[in-house]
PDB file of N, CA and C in Angstrom:
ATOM      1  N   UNK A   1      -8.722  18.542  -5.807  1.00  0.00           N
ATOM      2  CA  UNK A   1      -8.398  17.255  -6.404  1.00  0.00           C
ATOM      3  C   UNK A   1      -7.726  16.381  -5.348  1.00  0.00           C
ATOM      4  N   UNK A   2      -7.838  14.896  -5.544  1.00  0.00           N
ATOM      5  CA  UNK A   2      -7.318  14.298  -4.026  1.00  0.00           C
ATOM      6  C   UNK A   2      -6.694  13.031  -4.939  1.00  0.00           C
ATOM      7  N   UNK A   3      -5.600  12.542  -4.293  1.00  0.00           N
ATOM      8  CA  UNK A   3      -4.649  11.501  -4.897  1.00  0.00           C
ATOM      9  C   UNK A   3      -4.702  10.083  -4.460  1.00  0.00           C
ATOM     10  N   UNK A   4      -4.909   9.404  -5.239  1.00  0.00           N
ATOM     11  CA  UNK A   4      -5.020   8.306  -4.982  1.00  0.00           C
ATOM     12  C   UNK A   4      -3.759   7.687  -4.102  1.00  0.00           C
ATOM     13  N   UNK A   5      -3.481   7.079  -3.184  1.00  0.00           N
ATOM     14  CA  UNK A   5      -2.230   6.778  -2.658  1.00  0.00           C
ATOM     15  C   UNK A   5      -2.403   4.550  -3.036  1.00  0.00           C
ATOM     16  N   UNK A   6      -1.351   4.168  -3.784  1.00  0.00           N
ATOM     17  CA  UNK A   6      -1.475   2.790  -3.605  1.00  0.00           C
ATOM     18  C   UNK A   6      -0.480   2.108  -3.136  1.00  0.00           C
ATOM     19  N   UNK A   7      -0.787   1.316  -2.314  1.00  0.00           N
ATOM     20  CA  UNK A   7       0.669   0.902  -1.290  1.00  0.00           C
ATOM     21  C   UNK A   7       0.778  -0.672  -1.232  1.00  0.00           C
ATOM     22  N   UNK A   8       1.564  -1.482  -1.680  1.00  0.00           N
ATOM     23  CA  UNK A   8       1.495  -2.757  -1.870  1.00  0.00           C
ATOM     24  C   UNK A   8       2.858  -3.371  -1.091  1.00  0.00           C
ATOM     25  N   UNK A   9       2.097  -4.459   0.058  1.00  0.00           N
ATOM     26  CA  UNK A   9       2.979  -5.080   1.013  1.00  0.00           C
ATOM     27  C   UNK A   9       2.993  -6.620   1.123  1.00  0.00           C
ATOM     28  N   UNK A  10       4.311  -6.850   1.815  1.00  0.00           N
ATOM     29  CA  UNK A  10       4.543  -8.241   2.576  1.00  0.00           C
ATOM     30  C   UNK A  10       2.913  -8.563   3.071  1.00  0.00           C
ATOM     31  N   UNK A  11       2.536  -9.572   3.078  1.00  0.00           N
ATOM     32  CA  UNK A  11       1.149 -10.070   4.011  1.00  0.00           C
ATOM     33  C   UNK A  11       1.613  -9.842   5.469  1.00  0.00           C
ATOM     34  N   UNK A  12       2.996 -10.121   5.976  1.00  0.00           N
ATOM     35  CA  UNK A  12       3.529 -10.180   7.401  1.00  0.00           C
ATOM     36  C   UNK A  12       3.029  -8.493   7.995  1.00  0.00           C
ATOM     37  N   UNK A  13       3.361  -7.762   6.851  1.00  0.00           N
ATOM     38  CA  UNK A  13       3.253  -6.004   7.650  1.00  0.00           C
ATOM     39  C   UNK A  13       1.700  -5.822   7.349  1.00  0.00           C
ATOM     40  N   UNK A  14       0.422  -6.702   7.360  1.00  0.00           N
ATOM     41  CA  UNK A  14      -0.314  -6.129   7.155  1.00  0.00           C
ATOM     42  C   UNK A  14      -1.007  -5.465   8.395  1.00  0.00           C
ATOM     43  N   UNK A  15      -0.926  -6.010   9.549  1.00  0.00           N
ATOM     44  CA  UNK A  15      -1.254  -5.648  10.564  1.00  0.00           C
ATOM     45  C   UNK A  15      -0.566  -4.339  11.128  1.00  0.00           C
ATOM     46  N   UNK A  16       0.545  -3.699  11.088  1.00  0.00           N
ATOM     47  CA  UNK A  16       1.694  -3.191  11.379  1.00  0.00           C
ATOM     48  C   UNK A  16       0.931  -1.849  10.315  1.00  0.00           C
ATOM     49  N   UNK A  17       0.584  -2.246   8.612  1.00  0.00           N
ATOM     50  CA  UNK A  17      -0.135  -0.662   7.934  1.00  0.00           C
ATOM     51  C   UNK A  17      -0.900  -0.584   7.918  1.00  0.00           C
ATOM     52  N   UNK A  18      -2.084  -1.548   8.669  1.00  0.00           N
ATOM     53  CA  UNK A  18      -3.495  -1.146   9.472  1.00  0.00           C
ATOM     54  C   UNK A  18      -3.109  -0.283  10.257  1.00  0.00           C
ATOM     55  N   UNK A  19      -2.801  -0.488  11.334  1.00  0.00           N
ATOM     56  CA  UNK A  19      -2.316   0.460  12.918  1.00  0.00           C
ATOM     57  C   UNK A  19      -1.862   2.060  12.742  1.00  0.00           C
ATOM     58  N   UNK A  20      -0.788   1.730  11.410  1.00  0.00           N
ATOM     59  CA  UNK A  20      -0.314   3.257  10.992  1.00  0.00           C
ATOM     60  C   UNK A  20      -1.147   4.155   9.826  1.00  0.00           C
ATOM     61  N   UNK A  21      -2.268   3.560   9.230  1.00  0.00           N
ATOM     62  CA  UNK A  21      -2.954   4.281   8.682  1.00  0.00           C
ATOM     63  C   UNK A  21      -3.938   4.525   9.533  1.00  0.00           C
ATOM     64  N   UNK A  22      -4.792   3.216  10.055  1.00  0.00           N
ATOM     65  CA  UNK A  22      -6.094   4.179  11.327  1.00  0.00           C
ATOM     66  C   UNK A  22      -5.122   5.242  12.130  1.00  0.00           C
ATOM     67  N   UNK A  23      -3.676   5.321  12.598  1.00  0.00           N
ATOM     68  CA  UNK A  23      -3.452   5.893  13.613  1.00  0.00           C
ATOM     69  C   UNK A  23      -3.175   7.724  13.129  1.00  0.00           C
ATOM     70  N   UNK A  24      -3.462   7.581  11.737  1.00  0.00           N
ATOM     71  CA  UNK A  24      -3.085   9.012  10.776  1.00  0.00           C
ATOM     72  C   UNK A  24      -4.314   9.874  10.690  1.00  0.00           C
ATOM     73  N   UNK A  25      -4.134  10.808  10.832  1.00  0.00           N
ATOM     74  CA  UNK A  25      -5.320  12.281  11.637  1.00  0.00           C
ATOM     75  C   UNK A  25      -5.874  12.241  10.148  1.00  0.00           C
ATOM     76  N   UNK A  26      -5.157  12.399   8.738  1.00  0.00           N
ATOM     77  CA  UNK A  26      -5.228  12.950   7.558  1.00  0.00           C
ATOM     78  C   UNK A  26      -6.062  11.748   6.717  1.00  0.00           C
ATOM     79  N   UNK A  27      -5.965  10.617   7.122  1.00  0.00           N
ATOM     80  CA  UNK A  27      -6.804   9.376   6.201  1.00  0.00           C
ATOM     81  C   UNK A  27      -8.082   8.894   7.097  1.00  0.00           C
ATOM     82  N   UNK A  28      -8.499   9.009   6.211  1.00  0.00           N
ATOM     83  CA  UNK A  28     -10.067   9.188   6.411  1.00  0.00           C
ATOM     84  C   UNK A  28     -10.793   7.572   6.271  1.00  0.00           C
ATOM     85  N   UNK A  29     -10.068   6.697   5.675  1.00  0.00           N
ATOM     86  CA  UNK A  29     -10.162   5.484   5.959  1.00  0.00           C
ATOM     87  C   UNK A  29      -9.334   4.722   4.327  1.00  0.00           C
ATOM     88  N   UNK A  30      -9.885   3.465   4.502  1.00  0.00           N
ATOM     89  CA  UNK A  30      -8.584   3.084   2.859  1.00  0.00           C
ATOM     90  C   UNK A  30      -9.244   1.414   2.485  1.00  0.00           C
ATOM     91  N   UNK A  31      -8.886   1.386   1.597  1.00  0.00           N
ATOM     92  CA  UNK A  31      -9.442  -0.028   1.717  1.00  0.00           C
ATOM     93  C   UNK A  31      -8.475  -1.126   1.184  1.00  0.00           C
ATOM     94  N   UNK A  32      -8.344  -2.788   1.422  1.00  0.00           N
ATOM     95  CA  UNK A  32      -7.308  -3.500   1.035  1.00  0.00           C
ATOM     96  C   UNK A  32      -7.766  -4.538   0.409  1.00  0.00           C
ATOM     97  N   UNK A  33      -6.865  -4.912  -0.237  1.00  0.00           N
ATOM     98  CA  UNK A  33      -7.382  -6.312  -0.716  1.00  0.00           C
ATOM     99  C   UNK A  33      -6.018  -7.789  -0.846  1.00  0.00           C
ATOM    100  N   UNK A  34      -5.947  -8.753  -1.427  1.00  0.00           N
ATOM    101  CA  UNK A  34      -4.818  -9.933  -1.263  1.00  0.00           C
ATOM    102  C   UNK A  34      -4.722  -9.479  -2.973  1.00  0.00           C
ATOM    103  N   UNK A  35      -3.154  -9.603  -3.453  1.00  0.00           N
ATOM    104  CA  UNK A  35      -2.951  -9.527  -4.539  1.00  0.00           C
ATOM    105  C   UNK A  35      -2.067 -10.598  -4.775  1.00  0.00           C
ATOM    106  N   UNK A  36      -1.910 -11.022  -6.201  1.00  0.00           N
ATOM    107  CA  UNK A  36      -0.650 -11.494  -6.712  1.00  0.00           C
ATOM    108  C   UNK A  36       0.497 -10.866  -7.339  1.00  0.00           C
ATOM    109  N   UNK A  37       1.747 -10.652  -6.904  1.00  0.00           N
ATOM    110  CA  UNK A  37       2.896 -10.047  -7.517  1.00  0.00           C
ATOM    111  C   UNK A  37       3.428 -11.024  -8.637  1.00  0.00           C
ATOM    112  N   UNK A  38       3.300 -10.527  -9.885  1.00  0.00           N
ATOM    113  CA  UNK A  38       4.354 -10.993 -11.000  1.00  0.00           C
ATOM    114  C   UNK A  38       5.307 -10.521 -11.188  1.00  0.00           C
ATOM    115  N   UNK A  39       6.643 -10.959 -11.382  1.00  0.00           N
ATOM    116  CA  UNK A  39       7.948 -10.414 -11.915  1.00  0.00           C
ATOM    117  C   UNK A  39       9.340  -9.914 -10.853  1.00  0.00           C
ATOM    118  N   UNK A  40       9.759  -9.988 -11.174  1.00  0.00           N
ATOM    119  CA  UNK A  40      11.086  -8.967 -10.441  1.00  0.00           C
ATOM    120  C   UNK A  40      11.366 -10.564  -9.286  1.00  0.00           C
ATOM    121  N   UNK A  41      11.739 -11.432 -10.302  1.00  0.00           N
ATOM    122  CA  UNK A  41      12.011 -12.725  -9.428  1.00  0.00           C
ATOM    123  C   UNK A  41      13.579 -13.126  -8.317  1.00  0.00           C
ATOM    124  N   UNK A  42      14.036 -12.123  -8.201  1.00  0.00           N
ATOM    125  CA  UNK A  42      15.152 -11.923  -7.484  1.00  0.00           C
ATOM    126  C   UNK A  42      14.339 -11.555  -6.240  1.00  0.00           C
ATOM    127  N   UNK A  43      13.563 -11.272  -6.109  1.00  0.00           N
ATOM    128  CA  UNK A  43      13.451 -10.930  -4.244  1.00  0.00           C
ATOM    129  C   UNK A  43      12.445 -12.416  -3.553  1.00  0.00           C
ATOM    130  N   UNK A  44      11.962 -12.871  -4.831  1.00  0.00           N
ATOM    131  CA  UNK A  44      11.029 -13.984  -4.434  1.00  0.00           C
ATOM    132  C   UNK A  44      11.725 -15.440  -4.001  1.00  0.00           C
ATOM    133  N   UNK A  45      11.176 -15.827  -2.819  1.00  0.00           N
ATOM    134  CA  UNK A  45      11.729 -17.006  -2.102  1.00  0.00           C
ATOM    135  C   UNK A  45      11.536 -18.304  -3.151  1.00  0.00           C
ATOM    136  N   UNK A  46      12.300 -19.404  -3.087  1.00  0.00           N
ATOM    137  CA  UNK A  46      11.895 -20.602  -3.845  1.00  0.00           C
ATOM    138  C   UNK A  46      10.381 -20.932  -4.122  1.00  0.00           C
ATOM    139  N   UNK A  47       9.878 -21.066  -2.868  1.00  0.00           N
ATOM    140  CA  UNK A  47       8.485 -21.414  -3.322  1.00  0.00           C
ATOM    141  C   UNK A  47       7.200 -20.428  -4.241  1.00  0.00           C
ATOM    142  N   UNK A  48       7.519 -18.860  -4.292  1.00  0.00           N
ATOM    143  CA  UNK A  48       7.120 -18.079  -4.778  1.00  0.00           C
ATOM    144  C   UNK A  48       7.870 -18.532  -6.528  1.00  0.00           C
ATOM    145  N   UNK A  49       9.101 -18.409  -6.370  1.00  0.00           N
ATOM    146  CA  UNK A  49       9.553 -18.810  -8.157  1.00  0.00           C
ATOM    147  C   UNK A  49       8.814 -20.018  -8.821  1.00  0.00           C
ATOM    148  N   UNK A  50       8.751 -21.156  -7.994  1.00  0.00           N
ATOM    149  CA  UNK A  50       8.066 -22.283  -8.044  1.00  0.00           C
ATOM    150  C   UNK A  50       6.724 -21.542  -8.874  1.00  0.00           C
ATOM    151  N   UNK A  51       6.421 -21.019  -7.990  1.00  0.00           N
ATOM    152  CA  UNK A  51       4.635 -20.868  -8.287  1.00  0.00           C
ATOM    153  C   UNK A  51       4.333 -19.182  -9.597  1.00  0.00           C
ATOM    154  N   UNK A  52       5.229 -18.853  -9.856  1.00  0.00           N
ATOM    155  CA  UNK A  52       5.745 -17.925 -10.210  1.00  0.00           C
ATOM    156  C   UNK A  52       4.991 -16.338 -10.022  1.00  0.00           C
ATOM    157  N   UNK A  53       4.798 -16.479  -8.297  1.00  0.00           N
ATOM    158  CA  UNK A  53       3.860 -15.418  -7.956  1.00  0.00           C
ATOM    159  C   UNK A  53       4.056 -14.742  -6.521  1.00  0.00           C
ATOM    160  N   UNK A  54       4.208 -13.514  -5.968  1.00  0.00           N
ATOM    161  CA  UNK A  54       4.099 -13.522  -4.470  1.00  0.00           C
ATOM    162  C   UNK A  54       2.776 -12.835  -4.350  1.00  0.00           C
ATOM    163  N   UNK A  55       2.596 -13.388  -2.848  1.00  0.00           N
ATOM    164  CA  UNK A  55       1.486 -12.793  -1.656  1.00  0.00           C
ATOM    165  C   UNK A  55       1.493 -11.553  -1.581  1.00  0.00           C
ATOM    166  N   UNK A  56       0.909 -10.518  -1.903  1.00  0.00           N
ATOM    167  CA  UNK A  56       1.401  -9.055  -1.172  1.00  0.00           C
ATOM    168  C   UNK A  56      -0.270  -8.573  -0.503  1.00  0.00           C
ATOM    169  N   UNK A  57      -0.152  -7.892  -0.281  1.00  0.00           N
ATOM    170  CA  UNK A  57      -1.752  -6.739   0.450  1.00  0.00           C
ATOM    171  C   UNK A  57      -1.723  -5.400  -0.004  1.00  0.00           C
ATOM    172  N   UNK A  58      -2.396  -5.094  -0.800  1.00  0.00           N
ATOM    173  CA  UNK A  58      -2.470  -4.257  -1.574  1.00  0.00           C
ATOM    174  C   UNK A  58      -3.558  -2.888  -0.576  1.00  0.00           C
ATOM    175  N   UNK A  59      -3.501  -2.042  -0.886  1.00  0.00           N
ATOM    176  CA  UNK A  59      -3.687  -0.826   0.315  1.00  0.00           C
ATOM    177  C   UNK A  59      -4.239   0.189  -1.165  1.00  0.00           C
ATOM    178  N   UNK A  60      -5.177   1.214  -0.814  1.00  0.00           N
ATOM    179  CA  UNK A  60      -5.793   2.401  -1.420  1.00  0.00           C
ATOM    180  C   UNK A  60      -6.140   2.792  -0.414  1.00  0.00           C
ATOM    181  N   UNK A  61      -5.803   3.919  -1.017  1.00  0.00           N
ATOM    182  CA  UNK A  61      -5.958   5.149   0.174  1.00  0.00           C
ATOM    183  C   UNK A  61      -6.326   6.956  -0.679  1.00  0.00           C
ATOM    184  N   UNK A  62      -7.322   7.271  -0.314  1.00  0.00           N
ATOM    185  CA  UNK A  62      -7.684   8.023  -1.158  1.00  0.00           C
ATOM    186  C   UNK A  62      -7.562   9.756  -0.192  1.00  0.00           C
ATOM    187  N   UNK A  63      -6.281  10.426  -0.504  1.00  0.00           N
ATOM    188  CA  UNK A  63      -6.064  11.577   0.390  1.00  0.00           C
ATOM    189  C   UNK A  63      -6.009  12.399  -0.440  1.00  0.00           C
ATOM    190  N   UNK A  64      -5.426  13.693   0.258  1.00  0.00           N
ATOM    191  CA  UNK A  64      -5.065  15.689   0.096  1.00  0.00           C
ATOM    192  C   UNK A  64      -4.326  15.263  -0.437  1.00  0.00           C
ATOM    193  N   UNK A  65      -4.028  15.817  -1.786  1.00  0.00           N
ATOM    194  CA  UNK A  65      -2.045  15.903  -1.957  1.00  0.00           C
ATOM    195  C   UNK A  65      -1.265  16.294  -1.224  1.00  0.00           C
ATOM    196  N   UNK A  66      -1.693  16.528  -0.481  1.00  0.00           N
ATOM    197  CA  UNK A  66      -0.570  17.406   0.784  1.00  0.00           C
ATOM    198  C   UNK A  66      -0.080  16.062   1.310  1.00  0.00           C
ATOM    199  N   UNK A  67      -1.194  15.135   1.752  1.00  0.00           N
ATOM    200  CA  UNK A  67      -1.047  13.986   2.898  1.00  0.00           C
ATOM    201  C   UNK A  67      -0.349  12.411   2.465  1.00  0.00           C
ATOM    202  N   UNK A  68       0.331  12.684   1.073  1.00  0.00           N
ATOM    203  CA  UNK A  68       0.652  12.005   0.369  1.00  0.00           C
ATOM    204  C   UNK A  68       2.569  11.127   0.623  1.00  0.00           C
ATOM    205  N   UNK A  69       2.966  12.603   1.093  1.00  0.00           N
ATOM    206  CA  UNK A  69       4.493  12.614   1.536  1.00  0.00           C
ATOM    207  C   UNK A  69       4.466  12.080   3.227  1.00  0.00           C
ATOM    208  N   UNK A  70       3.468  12.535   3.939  1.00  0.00           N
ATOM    209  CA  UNK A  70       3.565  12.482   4.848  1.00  0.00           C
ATOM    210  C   UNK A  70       3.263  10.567   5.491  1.00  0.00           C
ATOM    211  N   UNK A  71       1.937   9.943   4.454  1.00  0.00           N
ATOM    212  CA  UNK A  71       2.527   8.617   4.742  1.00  0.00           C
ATOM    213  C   UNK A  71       3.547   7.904   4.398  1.00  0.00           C
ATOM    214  N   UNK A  72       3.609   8.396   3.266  1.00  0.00           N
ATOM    215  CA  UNK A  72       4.930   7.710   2.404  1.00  0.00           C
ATOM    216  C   UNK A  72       6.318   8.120   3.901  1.00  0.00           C
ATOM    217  N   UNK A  73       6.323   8.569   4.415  1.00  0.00           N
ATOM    218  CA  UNK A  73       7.625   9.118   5.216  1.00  0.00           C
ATOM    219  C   UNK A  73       7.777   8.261   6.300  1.00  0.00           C
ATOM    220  N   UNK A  74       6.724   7.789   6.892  1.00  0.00           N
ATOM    221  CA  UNK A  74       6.692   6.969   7.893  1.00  0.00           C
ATOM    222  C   UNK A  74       6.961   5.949   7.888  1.00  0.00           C
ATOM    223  N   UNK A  75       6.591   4.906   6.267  1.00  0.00           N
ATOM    224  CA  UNK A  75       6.262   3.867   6.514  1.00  0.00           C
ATOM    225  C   UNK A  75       7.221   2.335   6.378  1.00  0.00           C
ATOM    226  N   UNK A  76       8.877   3.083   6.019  1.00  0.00           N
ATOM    227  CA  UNK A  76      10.135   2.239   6.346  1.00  0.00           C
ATOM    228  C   UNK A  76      10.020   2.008   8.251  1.00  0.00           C
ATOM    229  N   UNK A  77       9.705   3.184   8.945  1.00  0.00           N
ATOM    230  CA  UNK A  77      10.394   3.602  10.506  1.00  0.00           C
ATOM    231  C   UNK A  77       8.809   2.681  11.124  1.00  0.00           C
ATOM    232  N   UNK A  78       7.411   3.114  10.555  1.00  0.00           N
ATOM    233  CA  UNK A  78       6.245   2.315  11.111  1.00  0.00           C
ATOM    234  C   UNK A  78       5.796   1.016  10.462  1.00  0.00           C
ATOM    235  N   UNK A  79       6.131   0.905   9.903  1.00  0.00           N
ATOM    236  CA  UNK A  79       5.906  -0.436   9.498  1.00  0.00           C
ATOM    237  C   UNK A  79       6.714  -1.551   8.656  1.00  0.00           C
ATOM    238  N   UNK A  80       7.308  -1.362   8.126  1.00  0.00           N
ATOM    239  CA  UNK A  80       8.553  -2.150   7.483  1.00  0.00           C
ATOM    240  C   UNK A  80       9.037  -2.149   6.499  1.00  0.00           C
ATOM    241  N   UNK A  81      10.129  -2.841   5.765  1.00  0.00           N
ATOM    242  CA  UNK A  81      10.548  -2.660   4.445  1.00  0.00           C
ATOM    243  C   UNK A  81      10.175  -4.174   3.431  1.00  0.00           C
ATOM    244  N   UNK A  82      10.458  -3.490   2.157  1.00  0.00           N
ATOM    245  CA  UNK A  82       9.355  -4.380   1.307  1.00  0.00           C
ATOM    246  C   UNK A  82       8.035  -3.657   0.633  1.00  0.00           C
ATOM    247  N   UNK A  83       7.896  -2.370   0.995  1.00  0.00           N
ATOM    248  CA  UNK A  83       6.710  -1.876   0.492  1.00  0.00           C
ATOM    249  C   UNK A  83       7.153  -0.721  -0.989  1.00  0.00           C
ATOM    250  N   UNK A  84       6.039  -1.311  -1.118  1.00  0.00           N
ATOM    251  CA  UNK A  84       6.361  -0.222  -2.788  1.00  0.00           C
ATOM    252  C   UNK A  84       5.122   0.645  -2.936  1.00  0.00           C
ATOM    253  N   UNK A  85       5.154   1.521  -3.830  1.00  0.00           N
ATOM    254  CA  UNK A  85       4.012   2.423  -3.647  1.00  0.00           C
ATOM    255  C   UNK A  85       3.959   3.327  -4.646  1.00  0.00           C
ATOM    256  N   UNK A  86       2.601   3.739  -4.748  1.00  0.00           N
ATOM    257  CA  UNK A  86       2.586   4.787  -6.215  1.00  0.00           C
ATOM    258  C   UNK A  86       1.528   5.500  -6.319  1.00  0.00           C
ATOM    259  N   UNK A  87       1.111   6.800  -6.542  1.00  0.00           N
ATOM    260  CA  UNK A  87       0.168   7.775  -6.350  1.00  0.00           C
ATOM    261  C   UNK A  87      -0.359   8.574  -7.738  1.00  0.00           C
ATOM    262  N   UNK A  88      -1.764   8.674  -7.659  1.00  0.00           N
ATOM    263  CA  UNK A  88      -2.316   9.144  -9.207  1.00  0.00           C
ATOM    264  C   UNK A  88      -3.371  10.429  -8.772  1.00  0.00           C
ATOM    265  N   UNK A  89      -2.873  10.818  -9.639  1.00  0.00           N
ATOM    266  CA  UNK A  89      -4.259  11.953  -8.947  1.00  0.00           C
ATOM    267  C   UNK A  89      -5.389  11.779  -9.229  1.00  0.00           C
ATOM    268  N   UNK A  90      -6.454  11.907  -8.847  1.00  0.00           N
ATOM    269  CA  UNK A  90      -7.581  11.404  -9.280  1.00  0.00           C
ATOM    270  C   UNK A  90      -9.093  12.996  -9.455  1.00  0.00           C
ATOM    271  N   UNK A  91      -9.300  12.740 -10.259  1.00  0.00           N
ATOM    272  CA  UNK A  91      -9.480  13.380 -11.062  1.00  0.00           C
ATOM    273  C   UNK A  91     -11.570  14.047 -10.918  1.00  0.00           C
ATOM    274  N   UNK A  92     -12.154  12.940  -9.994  1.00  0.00           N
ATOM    275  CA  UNK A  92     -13.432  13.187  -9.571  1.00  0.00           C
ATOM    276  C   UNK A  92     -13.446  11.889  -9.056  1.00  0.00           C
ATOM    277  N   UNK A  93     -14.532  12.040  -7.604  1.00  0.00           N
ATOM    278  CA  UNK A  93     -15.269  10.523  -7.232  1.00  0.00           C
ATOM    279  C   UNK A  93     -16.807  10.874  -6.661  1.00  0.00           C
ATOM    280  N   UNK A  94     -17.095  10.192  -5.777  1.00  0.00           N
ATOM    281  CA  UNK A  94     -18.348  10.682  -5.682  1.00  0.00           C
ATOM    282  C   UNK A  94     -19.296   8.977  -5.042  1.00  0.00           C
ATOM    283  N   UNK A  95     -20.126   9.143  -4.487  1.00  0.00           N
ATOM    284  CA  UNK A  95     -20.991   8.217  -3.805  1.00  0.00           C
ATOM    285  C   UNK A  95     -22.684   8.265  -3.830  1.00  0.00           C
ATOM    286  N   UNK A  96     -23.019   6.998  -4.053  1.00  0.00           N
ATOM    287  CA  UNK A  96     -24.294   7.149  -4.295  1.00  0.00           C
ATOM    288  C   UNK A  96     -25.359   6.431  -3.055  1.00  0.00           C
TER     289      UNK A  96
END
């Protein structure tokens, strides 16, 4: 069974958790996309309250359970703070 890893960032660190995920032996690749953050309006700058939304870059990453701790460990020291993150196990996938 392999865990979904989801990692949601500043737009500024997106370059910074490119570098540290290609640079990881254990991820096999991940894919991203631009999201909108709702809520938790204390960390959001004026113009984000204004608009009542932030920028983030949203990250999937589909690993071992093993390899799960091991990005999560890095990624205050490789890439920055501001990131939040959350992991599901996933249950079957498959490609056609």
């Amino acid at each position: 069974m392999r865990t979904l890893l989801m990692i949601n960032i500043p737009p500024t660190l997106e370059e910074d958790m490119v570098d540290y995920l290609l640079a990881l032996d254990d991820v096999d690749g991940f894919t991203t996309f631009a999201v909108n953050g709702h809520g938790e309006g204390s960390y959001a700058n004026v113009a984000e309250q204004v608009s009542g939304h932030r920028r983030r870059i949203h990250f999937e990453v589909l690993v071992e359970p093993g390899t799960v701790g091991t990005v999560i460990a890095g990624l205050a020291n490789q890439v920055g703070k501001g990131i939040h993150y959350w992991y599901l196990p996933v249950s079957g996938f498959g490609q056609t």
